[in-house]
CSV table of N, CA and C in Angstrom, one decimal:
chain,number,residue,atom,x,y,z
A,848,MET,N,-115.1,-7.3,-183.7
A,848,MET,CA,-113.9,-6.6,-183.7
A,848,MET,C,-114.1,-5.2,-184.2
A,849,SER,N,-113.5,-4.3,-183.6
A,849,SER,CA,-113.7,-2.9,-183.9
A,849,SER,C,-112.9,-2.5,-185.1
A,850,VAL,N,-113.4,-1.5,-185.8
A,850,VAL,CA,-112.7,-0.9,-187.0
A,850,VAL,C,-111.7,0.1,-186.5
A,851,PRO,N,-110.5,0.2,-187.2
A,851,PRO,CA,-109.6,1.2,-186.7
A,851,PRO,C,-110.2,2.6,-186.9
A,852,THR,N,-109.8,3.5,-186.0
A,852,THR,CA,-110.3,4.9,-185.9
A,852,THR,C,-110.0,5.7,-187.1
A,853,ASP,N,-111.0,6.5,-187.5
A,853,ASP,CA,-110.9,7.4,-188.6
A,853,ASP,C,-109.7,8.4,-188.4
A,854,VAL,N,-109.0,8.7,-189.4
A,854,VAL,CA,-107.8,9.5,-189.3
A,854,VAL,C,-108.1,11.0,-188.9
A,855,ALA,N,-109.3,11.4,-189.3
A,855,ALA,CA,-109.7,12.8,-189.0
A,855,ALA,C,-109.8,13.0,-187.5
A,856,ARG,N,-110.0,12.0,-186.7
A,856,ARG,CA,-110.2,12.1,-185.2
A,856,ARG,C,-108.9,12.1,-184.5
A,857,PHE,N,-107.7,12.0,-185.1
A,857,PHE,CA,-106.4,12.0,-184.4
A,857,PHE,C,-105.9,13.4,-184.2
A,858,ARG,N,-105.3,13.7,-183.1
A,858,ARG,CA,-104.7,15.0,-182.7
A,858,ARG,C,-103.4,14.7,-182.1
A,859,LEU,N,-102.4,15.6,-182.5
A,859,LEU,CA,-101.1,15.6,-181.8
A,859,LEU,C,-101.2,16.5,-180.6
A,860,GLY,N,-100.8,15.9,-179.5
A,860,GLY,CA,-100.9,16.6,-178.2
A,860,GLY,C,-99.5,17.1,-177.7
A,861,HIS,N,-99.4,18.3,-177.3
A,861,HIS,CA,-98.2,18.8,-176.7
A,861,HIS,C,-98.5,19.2,-175.2
A,862,ARG,N,-97.8,18.5,-174.3
A,862,ARG,CA,-98.0,18.8,-172.9
A,862,ARG,C,-97.5,20.1,-172.5
A,863,THR,N,-98.4,21.0,-172.0
A,863,THR,CA,-98.1,22.3,-171.6
A,863,THR,C,-97.7,22.5,-170.1
A,864,SER,N,-98.4,21.6,-169.3
A,864,SER,CA,-98.0,21.7,-167.9
A,864,SER,C,-98.4,20.4,-167.2
A,865,MET,N,-97.8,20.2,-166.1
A,865,MET,CA,-98.1,19.0,-165.3
A,865,MET,C,-98.0,19.4,-163.8
A,866,THR,N,-99.1,19.2,-163.1
A,866,THR,CA,-99.1,19.5,-161.7
A,866,THR,C,-99.2,18.2,-160.8
A,867,ARG,N,-98.5,18.3,-159.7
A,867,ARG,CA,-98.4,17.2,-158.8
A,867,ARG,C,-99.1,17.6,-157.5
A,868,THR,N,-100.1,16.7,-157.0
A,868,THR,CA,-100.8,16.9,-155.8
A,868,THR,C,-100.5,15.8,-154.8
A,869,GLU,N,-100.0,16.2,-153.7
A,869,GLU,CA,-99.7,15.2,-152.7
A,869,GLU,C,-100.9,14.9,-151.8
A,870,GLY,N,-101.3,13.7,-151.6
A,870,GLY,CA,-102.4,13.3,-150.7
A,870,GLY,C,-101.8,12.7,-149.5
A,871,LEU,N,-102.7,12.1,-148.7
A,871,LEU,CA,-102.3,11.4,-147.5
A,871,LEU,C,-101.5,10.1,-147.8
A,872,ARG,N,-102.1,9.4,-148.8
A,872,ARG,CA,-101.4,8.1,-149.2
A,872,ARG,C,-101.1,8.0,-150.6
A,873,SER,N,-101.3,9.1,-151.4
A,873,SER,CA,-101.1,9.0,-152.8
A,873,SER,C,-100.7,10.3,-153.4
A,874,THR,N,-100.1,10.2,-154.6
A,874,THR,CA,-99.7,11.4,-155.4
A,874,THR,C,-100.5,11.4,-156.7
A,875,THR,N,-101.1,12.5,-157.0
A,875,THR,CA,-101.8,12.6,-158.3
A,875,THR,C,-101.1,13.6,-159.2
A,876,TYR,N,-101.0,13.2,-160.5
A,876,TYR,CA,-100.5,14.0,-161.5
A,876,TYR,C,-101.6,14.4,-162.4
A,877,HIS,N,-101.6,15.7,-162.8
A,877,HIS,CA,-102.6,16.2,-163.8
A,877,HIS,C,-101.9,17.0,-164.9
A,878,SER,N,-102.1,16.5,-166.1
A,878,SER,CA,-101.4,17.1,-167.3
A,878,SER,C,-102.4,17.9,-168.1
A,879,GLN,N,-101.9,19.0,-168.7
A,879,GLN,CA,-102.7,19.8,-169.6
A,879,GLN,C,-102.0,19.7,-170.9
A,880,TRP,N,-102.9,19.6,-172.0
A,880,TRP,CA,-102.3,19.4,-173.3
A,880,TRP,C,-103.0,20.4,-174.3
A,881,HIS,N,-102.2,20.8,-175.3
A,881,HIS,CA,-102.7,21.6,-176.4
A,881,HIS,C,-102.8,20.6,-177.6
A,882,LEU,N,-103.9,20.5,-178.3
A,882,LEU,CA,-104.1,19.6,-179.4
A,882,LEU,C,-104.0,20.2,-180.7
A,883,PHE,N,-103.4,19.5,-181.7
A,883,PHE,CA,-103.2,20.1,-183.0
A,883,PHE,C,-103.6,18.9,-184.0
A,884,PRO,N,-104.2,19.2,-185.1
A,884,PRO,CA,-104.6,18.2,-186.1
A,884,PRO,C,-103.3,17.7,-186.8
A,885,LEU,N,-103.4,16.4,-187.2
A,885,LEU,CA,-102.2,15.8,-187.8
A,885,LEU,C,-102.1,16.2,-189.3
A,886,GLY,N,-103.1,16.6,-189.9
A,886,GLY,CA,-103.0,17.1,-191.3
A,886,GLY,C,-103.1,15.9,-192.3
A,887,ALA,N,-103.3,14.7,-191.9
A,887,ALA,CA,-103.4,13.6,-192.8
A,887,ALA,C,-104.8,13.4,-193.3
A,888,SER,N,-105.0,13.0,-194.5
A,888,SER,CA,-106.4,12.8,-195.0
A,888,SER,C,-106.8,11.4,-195.1
A,889,ARG,N,-105.9,10.5,-195.4
A,889,ARG,CA,-106.2,9.1,-195.6
A,889,ARG,C,-105.2,8.1,-195.1
A,890,ARG,N,-105.7,6.9,-194.8
A,890,ARG,CA,-104.7,5.8,-194.4
A,890,ARG,C,-104.1,5.3,-195.6
A,891,PRO,N,-102.9,4.7,-195.6
A,891,PRO,CA,-102.4,4.0,-196.7
A,891,PRO,C,-103.1,2.7,-197.0
A,892,GLU,N,-103.0,2.2,-198.2
A,892,GLU,CA,-103.7,1.0,-198.6
A,892,GLU,C,-103.1,-0.2,-197.9
A,893,THR,N,-101.8,-0.3,-197.8
A,893,THR,CA,-101.1,-1.4,-197.1
A,893,THR,C,-99.9,-0.8,-196.3
A,894,GLY,N,-99.5,-1.6,-195.3
A,894,GLY,CA,-98.4,-1.2,-194.5
A,894,GLY,C,-98.6,0.0,-193.7
A,895,SER,N,-97.6,0.9,-193.7
A,895,SER,CA,-97.7,2.1,-192.9
A,895,SER,C,-96.9,3.2,-193.6
A,896,VAL,N,-97.2,4.5,-193.3
A,896,VAL,CA,-96.6,5.6,-193.8
A,896,VAL,C,-96.2,6.6,-192.7
A,897,VAL,N,-95.1,7.3,-192.9
A,897,VAL,CA,-94.6,8.2,-191.9
A,897,VAL,C,-95.1,9.6,-192.3
A,898,LEU,N,-95.8,10.3,-191.4
A,898,LEU,CA,-96.3,11.7,-191.7
A,898,LEU,C,-95.5,12.7,-190.9
A,899,ASP,N,-95.3,13.8,-191.5
A,899,ASP,CA,-94.6,14.9,-190.8
A,899,ASP,C,-95.7,15.8,-190.3
A,900,ALA,N,-96.0,15.7,-189.0
A,900,ALA,CA,-96.9,16.6,-188.3
A,900,ALA,C,-96.1,17.8,-187.7
A,901,PHE,N,-96.8,18.8,-187.4
A,901,PHE,CA,-96.2,20.1,-186.9
A,901,PHE,C,-96.8,20.4,-185.6
A,902,CYS,N,-96.0,20.6,-184.6
A,902,CYS,CA,-96.5,21.0,-183.3
A,902,CYS,C,-96.6,22.5,-183.2
A,903,GLY,N,-97.8,23.0,-182.9
A,903,GLY,CA,-98.0,24.4,-182.9
A,903,GLY,C,-97.3,25.1,-181.7
A,904,ASP,N,-97.0,24.4,-180.7
A,904,ASP,CA,-96.4,25.0,-179.5
A,904,ASP,C,-94.9,25.1,-179.6
A,905,CYS,N,-94.3,24.0,-179.8
A,905,CYS,CA,-92.8,24.0,-179.8
A,905,CYS,C,-92.2,24.3,-181.2
A,906,ARG,N,-93.1,24.4,-182.2
A,906,ARG,CA,-92.7,24.7,-183.6
A,906,ARG,C,-91.7,23.6,-184.2
A,907,LEU,N,-91.9,22.4,-183.8
A,907,LEU,CA,-91.0,21.3,-184.3
A,907,LEU,C,-91.8,20.3,-185.1
A,908,PRO,N,-91.2,19.8,-186.2
A,908,PRO,CA,-91.8,18.7,-186.9
A,908,PRO,C,-91.7,17.4,-186.1
A,909,ILE,N,-92.8,16.7,-186.1
A,909,ILE,CA,-92.8,15.4,-185.4
A,909,ILE,C,-93.3,14.3,-186.4
A,910,LYS,N,-92.6,13.2,-186.4
A,910,LYS,CA,-92.9,12.1,-187.3
A,910,LYS,C,-93.9,11.2,-186.7
A,911,VAL,N,-95.0,11.0,-187.4
A,911,VAL,CA,-96.1,10.1,-186.9
A,911,VAL,C,-96.3,9.0,-187.8
A,912,VAL,N,-96.3,7.7,-187.3
A,912,VAL,CA,-96.5,6.5,-188.1
A,912,VAL,C,-98.0,6.2,-188.2
A,913,LEU,N,-98.6,6.2,-189.4
A,913,LEU,CA,-100.0,5.9,-189.7
A,913,LEU,C,-100.1,4.6,-190.4
A,914,GLU,N,-100.8,3.7,-189.8
A,914,GLU,CA,-100.9,2.3,-190.3
A,914,GLU,C,-102.1,2.2,-191.2
A,915,SER,N,-102.1,1.2,-192.1
A,915,SER,CA,-103.3,0.9,-192.9
A,915,SER,C,-104.4,0.3,-192.0
A,916,GLU,N,-105.6,0.3,-192.5
A,916,GLU,CA,-106.7,-0.3,-191.8
A,916,GLU,C,-106.4,-1.8,-191.5
A,917,SER,N,-105.9,-2.5,-192.5
A,917,SER,CA,-105.6,-4.0,-192.3
A,917,SER,C,-104.5,-4.2,-191.3
A,918,THR,N,-103.5,-3.4,-191.3
A,918,THR,CA,-102.4,-3.6,-190.3
A,918,THR,C,-102.9,-3.2,-188.9
A,919,ALA,N,-103.7,-2.2,-188.8
A,919,ALA,CA,-104.2,-1.8,-187.5
A,919,ALA,C,-105.1,-2.9,-187.0
A,920,ALA,N,-106.0,-3.4,-187.8
A,920,ALA,CA,-106.9,-4.4,-187.4
A,920,ALA,C,-106.2,-5.7,-187.0
A,921,GLN,N,-105.1,-6.1,-187.8
A,921,GLN,CA,-104.3,-7.2,-187.4
A,921,GLN,C,-103.7,-7.1,-186.0
A,922,LYS,N,-103.2,-5.9,-185.8
A,922,LYS,CA,-102.6,-5.7,-184.4
A,922,LYS,C,-103.6,-5.7,-183.3
A,923,GLN,N,-104.8,-5.2,-183.6
A,923,GLN,CA,-105.9,-5.3,-182.6
A,923,GLN,C,-106.2,-6.8,-182.3
A,924,ARG,N,-106.3,-7.6,-183.4
A,924,ARG,CA,-106.6,-9.0,-183.2
A,924,ARG,C,-105.5,-9.7,-182.4
A,925,THR,N,-104.3,-9.4,-182.8
A,925,THR,CA,-103.1,-10.0,-182.1
A,925,THR,C,-103.1,-9.7,-180.6
A,926,ARG,N,-103.3,-8.5,-180.3
A,926,ARG,CA,-103.3,-8.1,-178.9
A,926,ARG,C,-104.5,-8.7,-178.1
A,927,THR,N,-105.7,-8.7,-178.7
A,927,THR,CA,-106.8,-9.3,-178.1
A,927,THR,C,-106.7,-10.8,-177.9
A,928,THR,N,-106.1,-11.5,-178.9
A,928,THR,CA,-105.9,-12.9,-178.8
A,928,THR,C,-104.8,-13.2,-177.7
A,929,SER,N,-103.8,-12.4,-177.7
A,929,SER,CA,-102.7,-12.6,-176.6
A,929,SER,C,-103.3,-12.4,-175.2
A,930,GLY,N,-104.2,-11.4,-175.1
A,930,GLY,CA,-104.9,-11.2,-173.8
A,930,GLY,C,-105.7,-12.4,-173.4
A,931,TRP,N,-106.5,-12.9,-174.3
A,931,TRP,CA,-107.3,-14.1,-174.0
A,931,TRP,C,-106.4,-15.3,-173.6
A,932,LEU,N,-105.3,-15.5,-174.3
A,932,LEU,CA,-104.4,-16.6,-174.0
A,932,LEU,C,-103.7,-16.4,-172.6
A,933,LEU,N,-103.4,-15.2,-172.3
A,933,LEU,CA,-102.8,-14.9,-171.0
A,933,LEU,C,-103.8,-15.1,-169.9
A,934,LEU,N,-105.0,-14.8,-170.2
A,934,LEU,CA,-106.1,-15.0,-169.2
A,934,LEU,C,-106.2,-16.5,-168.9
A,935,ALA,N,-106.3,-17.3,-170.0
A,935,ALA,CA,-106.4,-18.7,-169.9
A,935,ALA,C,-105.2,-19.3,-169.1
A,936,ALA,N,-104.0,-18.8,-169.4
A,936,ALA,CA,-102.8,-19.3,-168.7
A,936,ALA,C,-102.8,-19.0,-167.3
A,937,GLY,N,-103.3,-17.8,-166.9
A,937,GLY,CA,-103.4,-17.3,-165.5
A,937,GLY,C,-104.4,-18.2,-164.8
A,938,ILE,N,-105.5,-18.4,-165.4
A,938,ILE,CA,-106.5,-19.3,-164.7
A,938,ILE,C,-106.0,-20.7,-164.5
A,939,ALA,N,-105.3,-21.2,-165.5
A,939,ALA,CA,-104.7,-22.5,-165.4
A,939,ALA,C,-103.7,-22.6,-164.2
A,940,LEU,N,-102.8,-21.5,-164.1
A,940,LEU,CA,-101.8,-21.5,-163.0
A,940,LEU,C,-102.5,-21.4,-161.7
A,941,VAL,N,-103.6,-20.7,-161.5
A,941,VAL,CA,-104.3,-20.6,-160.3
A,941,VAL,C,-104.9,-22.0,-159.9
A,942,ALA,N,-105.5,-22.6,-161.0
A,942,ALA,CA,-106.1,-24.0,-160.8
A,942,ALA,C,-105.0,-25.0,-160.3
A,943,VAL,N,-103.8,-24.9,-160.9
A,943,VAL,CA,-102.8,-25.8,-160.6
A,943,VAL,C,-102.3,-25.6,-159.1
A,944,ALA,N,-102.3,-24.3,-158.7
A,944,ALA,CA,-101.9,-24.0,-157.3
A,944,ALA,C,-102.9,-24.5,-156.4
A,945,CYS,N,-104.2,-24.4,-156.7
A,945,CYS,CA,-105.3,-25.0,-155.9
A,945,CYS,C,-105.2,-26.5,-155.8
A,946,LEU,N,-104.9,-27.2,-156.9
A,946,LEU,CA,-104.8,-28.6,-156.9
A,946,LEU,C,-103.6,-29.1,-156.2
A,947,ILE,N,-102.5,-28.5,-156.3
A,947,ILE,CA,-101.3,-28.9,-155.6
A,947,ILE,C,-101.5,-28.7,-154.1
A,948,GLY,N,-101.9,-27.5,-153.7
A,948,GLY,CA,-102.2,-27.2,-152.3
A,948,GLY,C,-101.1,-27.5,-151.4
A,949,GLY,N,-101.4,-27.6,-150.1
A,949,GLY,CA,-100.4,-28.1,-149.1
A,949,GLY,C,-99.4,-27.1,-148.7
A,950,GLY,N,-99.5,-25.9,-149.2
A,950,GLY,CA,-98.5,-24.8,-148.8
A,950,GLY,C,-97.2,-25.1,-149.5
A,951,GLY,N,-96.2,-24.3,-149.3
A,951,GLY,CA,-94.9,-24.4,-149.9
A,951,GLY,C,-94.7,-23.4,-151.0
A,952,ALA,N,-93.5,-23.4,-151.6
A,952,ALA,CA,-93.2,-22.4,-152.5
A,952,ALA,C,-93.8,-22.6,-153.9
A,953,VAL,N,-93.9,-23.8,-154.4
A,953,VAL,CA,-94.4,-24.1,-155.7
A,953,VAL,C,-95.9,-23.7,-155.9
A,954,PRO,N,-96.8,-24.1,-155.0
A,954,PRO,CA,-98.2,-23.6,-155.1
A,954,PRO,C,-98.3,-22.1,-154.9
A,955,GLY,N,-97.6,-21.6,-154.0
A,955,GLY,CA,-97.7,-20.1,-153.8
A,955,GLY,C,-97.2,-19.3,-155.0
A,956,LEU,N,-96.1,-19.7,-155.5
A,956,LEU,CA,-95.5,-19.0,-156.7
A,956,LEU,C,-96.5,-19.2,-157.9
A,957,SER,N,-97.0,-20.4,-158.1
A,957,SER,CA,-97.9,-20.6,-159.2
A,957,SER,C,-99.2,-19.8,-159.0
A,958,GLY,N,-99.7,-19.7,-157.8
A,958,GLY,CA,-100.9,-18.9,-157.6
A,958,GLY,C,-100.7,-17.4,-157.8
A,959,VAL,N,-99.6,-16.9,-157.3
A,959,VAL,CA,-99.3,-15.5,-157.4
A,959,VAL,C,-99.0,-15.1,-158.9
A,960,THR,N,-98.3,-16.0,-159.6
A,960,THR,CA,-98.0,-15.8,-161.0
A,960,THR,C,-99.3,-15.9,-161.8
A,961,GLY,N,-100.2,-16.8,-161.5
A,961,GLY,CA,-101.5,-16.9,-162.2
A,961,GLY,C,-102.4,-15.6,-162.0
A,962,VAL,N,-102.4,-15.1,-160.8
A,962,VAL,CA,-103.2,-13.9,-160.5
A,962,VAL,C,-102.6,-12.7,-161.2
A,963,MET,N,-101.3,-12.6,-161.3
A,963,MET,CA,-100.7,-11.5,-162.0
A,963,MET,C,-101.0,-11.7,-163.5
A,964,ALA,N,-100.9,-12.9,-164.1
A,964,ALA,CA,-101.2,-13.1,-165.5
A,964,ALA,C,-102.7,-12.7,-165.8
A,965,VAL,N,-103.6,-13.0,-164.9
A,965,VAL,CA,-105.0,-12.6,-165.1
A,965,VAL,C,-105.1,-11.1,-165.1
A,966,LEU,N,-104.5,-10.4,-164.2
A,966,LEU,CA,-104.6,-9.0,-164.1
A,966,LEU,C,-104.0,-8.3,-165.4
A,967,ILE,N,-102.8,-8.8,-165.8
A,967,ILE,CA,-102.1,-8.3,-167.0
A,967,ILE,C,-103.0,-8.5,-168.2
A,968,SER,N,-103.7,-9.7,-168.3
A,968,SER,CA,-104.5,-10.0,-169.5
A,968,SER,C,-105.6,-9.0,-169.7
A,969,PHE,N,-106.1,-8.4,-168.6
A,969,PHE,CA,-107.1,-7.3,-168.8
A,969,PHE,C,-106.5,-6.1,-169.5
A,970,ALA,N,-105.3,-5.7,-169.1
A,970,ALA,CA,-104.7,-4.6,-169.7
A,970,ALA,C,-104.3,-4.9,-171.2
A,971,VAL,N,-103.9,-6.1,-171.5
A,971,VAL,CA,-103.5,-6.4,-172.9
A,971,VAL,C,-104.7,-6.5,-173.8
A,972,ARG,N,-105.8,-7.0,-173.3
A,972,ARG,CA,-107.1,-7.1,-174.1
A,972,ARG,C,-107.6,-5.7,-174.3
A,973,ASN,N,-107.5,-4.8,-173.3
A,973,ASN,CA,-108.0,-3.4,-173.4
A,973,ASN,C,-107.1,-2.7,-174.4
A,974,ALA,N,-105.8,-2.9,-174.4
A,974,ALA,CA,-105.0,-2.3,-175.4
A,974,ALA,C,-105.3,-2.8,-176.8
A,975,GLY,N,-105.7,-4.0,-176.9
A,975,GLY,CA,-106.2,-4.5,-178.3
A,975,GLY,C,-107.4,-3.8,-178.7
A,976,LYS,N,-108.4,-3.6,-177.8
A,976,LYS,CA,-109.6,-3.0,-178.2
A,976,LYS,C,-109.4,-1.5,-178.6
A,977,THR,N,-108.5,-0.8,-178.0
A,977,THR,CA,-108.4,0.6,-178.2
A,977,THR,C,-107.2,1.0,-179.1
A,978,TYR,N,-106.6,0.0,-179.7
A,978,TYR,CA,-105.4,0.4,-180.6
A,978,TYR,C,-105.9,1.1,-181.8
A,979,PRO,N,-105.4,2.4,-182.0
A,979,PRO,CA,-105.9,3.2,-183.1
A,979,PRO,C,-105.2,3.1,-184.4
A,980,GLY,N,-104.0,2.5,-184.4
A,980,GLY,CA,-103.3,2.4,-185.7
A,980,GLY,C,-102.4,3.6,-186.0
A,981,VAL,N,-102.1,4.4,-185.0
A,981,VAL,CA,-101.2,5.5,-185.2
A,981,VAL,C,-100.4,5.7,-184.0
A,982,HIS,N,-99.1,6.0,-184.1
A,982,HIS,CA,-98.2,6.3,-183.0
A,982,HIS,C,-97.0,7.2,-183.4
A,983,LEU,N,-96.4,7.7,-182.5
A,983,LEU,CA,-95.2,8.6,-182.7
A,983,LEU,C,-94.0,7.7,-183.1
A,984,GLN,N,-93.2,8.1,-184.1
A,984,GLN,CA,-92.0,7.4,-184.4
A,984,GLN,C,-91.0,7.5,-183.3
A,985,PRO,N,-90.4,6.4,-182.8
A,985,PRO,CA,-89.5,6.5,-181.7
A,985,PRO,C,-88.2,7.2,-182.0
A,986,ASN,N,-87.6,7.6,-181.0
A,986,ASN,CA,-86.2,8.2,-181.0
A,986,ASN,C,-86.2,9.5,-181.8
A,987,GLN,N,-87.1,10.4,-181.6
A,987,GLN,CA,-87.1,11.7,-182.2
A,987,GLN,C,-86.6,12.7,-181.2
A,988,PRO,N,-85.8,13.7,-181.6
A,988,PRO,CA,-85.4,14.7,-180.6
A,988,PRO,C,-86.6,15.5,-180.1
A,989,ALA,N,-87.6,15.8,-180.9
A,989,ALA,CA,-88.8,16.5,-180.4
A,989,ALA,C,-89.6,15.8,-179.3
A,990,THR,N,-89.6,14.5,-179.4
A,990,THR,CA,-90.4,13.7,-178.4
A,990,THR,C,-89.6,13.4,-177.1
A,991,LYS,N,-88.3,13.5,-177.2
A,991,LYS,CA,-87.4,13.3,-176.0
A,991,LYS,C,-87.4,14.5,-175.1
A,992,ASN,N,-87.4,15.7,-175.6
A,992,ASN,CA,-87.3,16.9,-174.8
A,992,ASN,C,-88.6,17.4,-174.2
A,993,THR,N,-89.7,17.3,-175.1
A,993,THR,CA,-91.0,17.8,-174.7
A,993,THR,C,-92.0,16.7,-174.9
A,994,PRO,N,-92.8,16.3,-174.0
A,994,PRO,CA,-93.7,15.2,-174.2
A,994,PRO,C,-94.8,15.5,-175.2
A,995,HIS,N,-94.9,14.6,-176.2
A,995,HIS,CA,-96.0,14.7,-177.2
A,995,HIS,C,-96.7,13.3,-177.1
A,996,ARG,N,-97.9,13.3,-177.6
A,996,ARG,CA,-98.7,12.1,-177.6
A,996,ARG,C,-99.8,12.3,-178.6
A,997,ILE,N,-100.3,11.1,-179.1
A,997,ILE,CA,-101.4,11.1,-180.0
A,997,ILE,C,-102.7,10.9,-179.2
A,998,PHE,N,-103.7,11.7,-179.5
A,998,PHE,CA,-105.0,11.6,-178.9
A,998,PHE,C,-106.1,11.3,-180.0
A,999,VAL,N,-107.1,10.6,-179.6
A,999,VAL,CA,-108.2,10.3,-180.4
A,999,VAL,C,-109.4,11.1,-179.9
A,1000,ARG,N,-110.0,11.9,-180.8
A,1000,ARG,CA,-111.1,12.8,-180.4
A,1000,ARG,C,-112.4,12.2,-181.0
């Protein structure tokens, strides 16, 4: 299991521009960000703490939730375990669809649901591996009007 990321590596990002490129069959978006340090020096011993970070572009204070190492590690374990359970459930659904066979709605729905569960499990397990233990506090005026995000450097 990975250790939560060191606080000095976090940066508050302010999106300065976003370009859209139309292709033949796809649309690509490219964002540019200005990064600013959070200004925090240490994680709390237990639970979480709300930091007041300052965005250098829009000059607004932004509240950032910084979790303790134990809380971040627990969330990493929970997400990774959930991903493995979802993977097992998806494989079981695909196996049931193969055993029932014969066509029809039940095997088809079971198989499609199983494949979707397997695909989603990869995203959930990846989110567990990369969870840094810091996020923006929801429902802030500064984050609704201008996109901000936490980056790990």
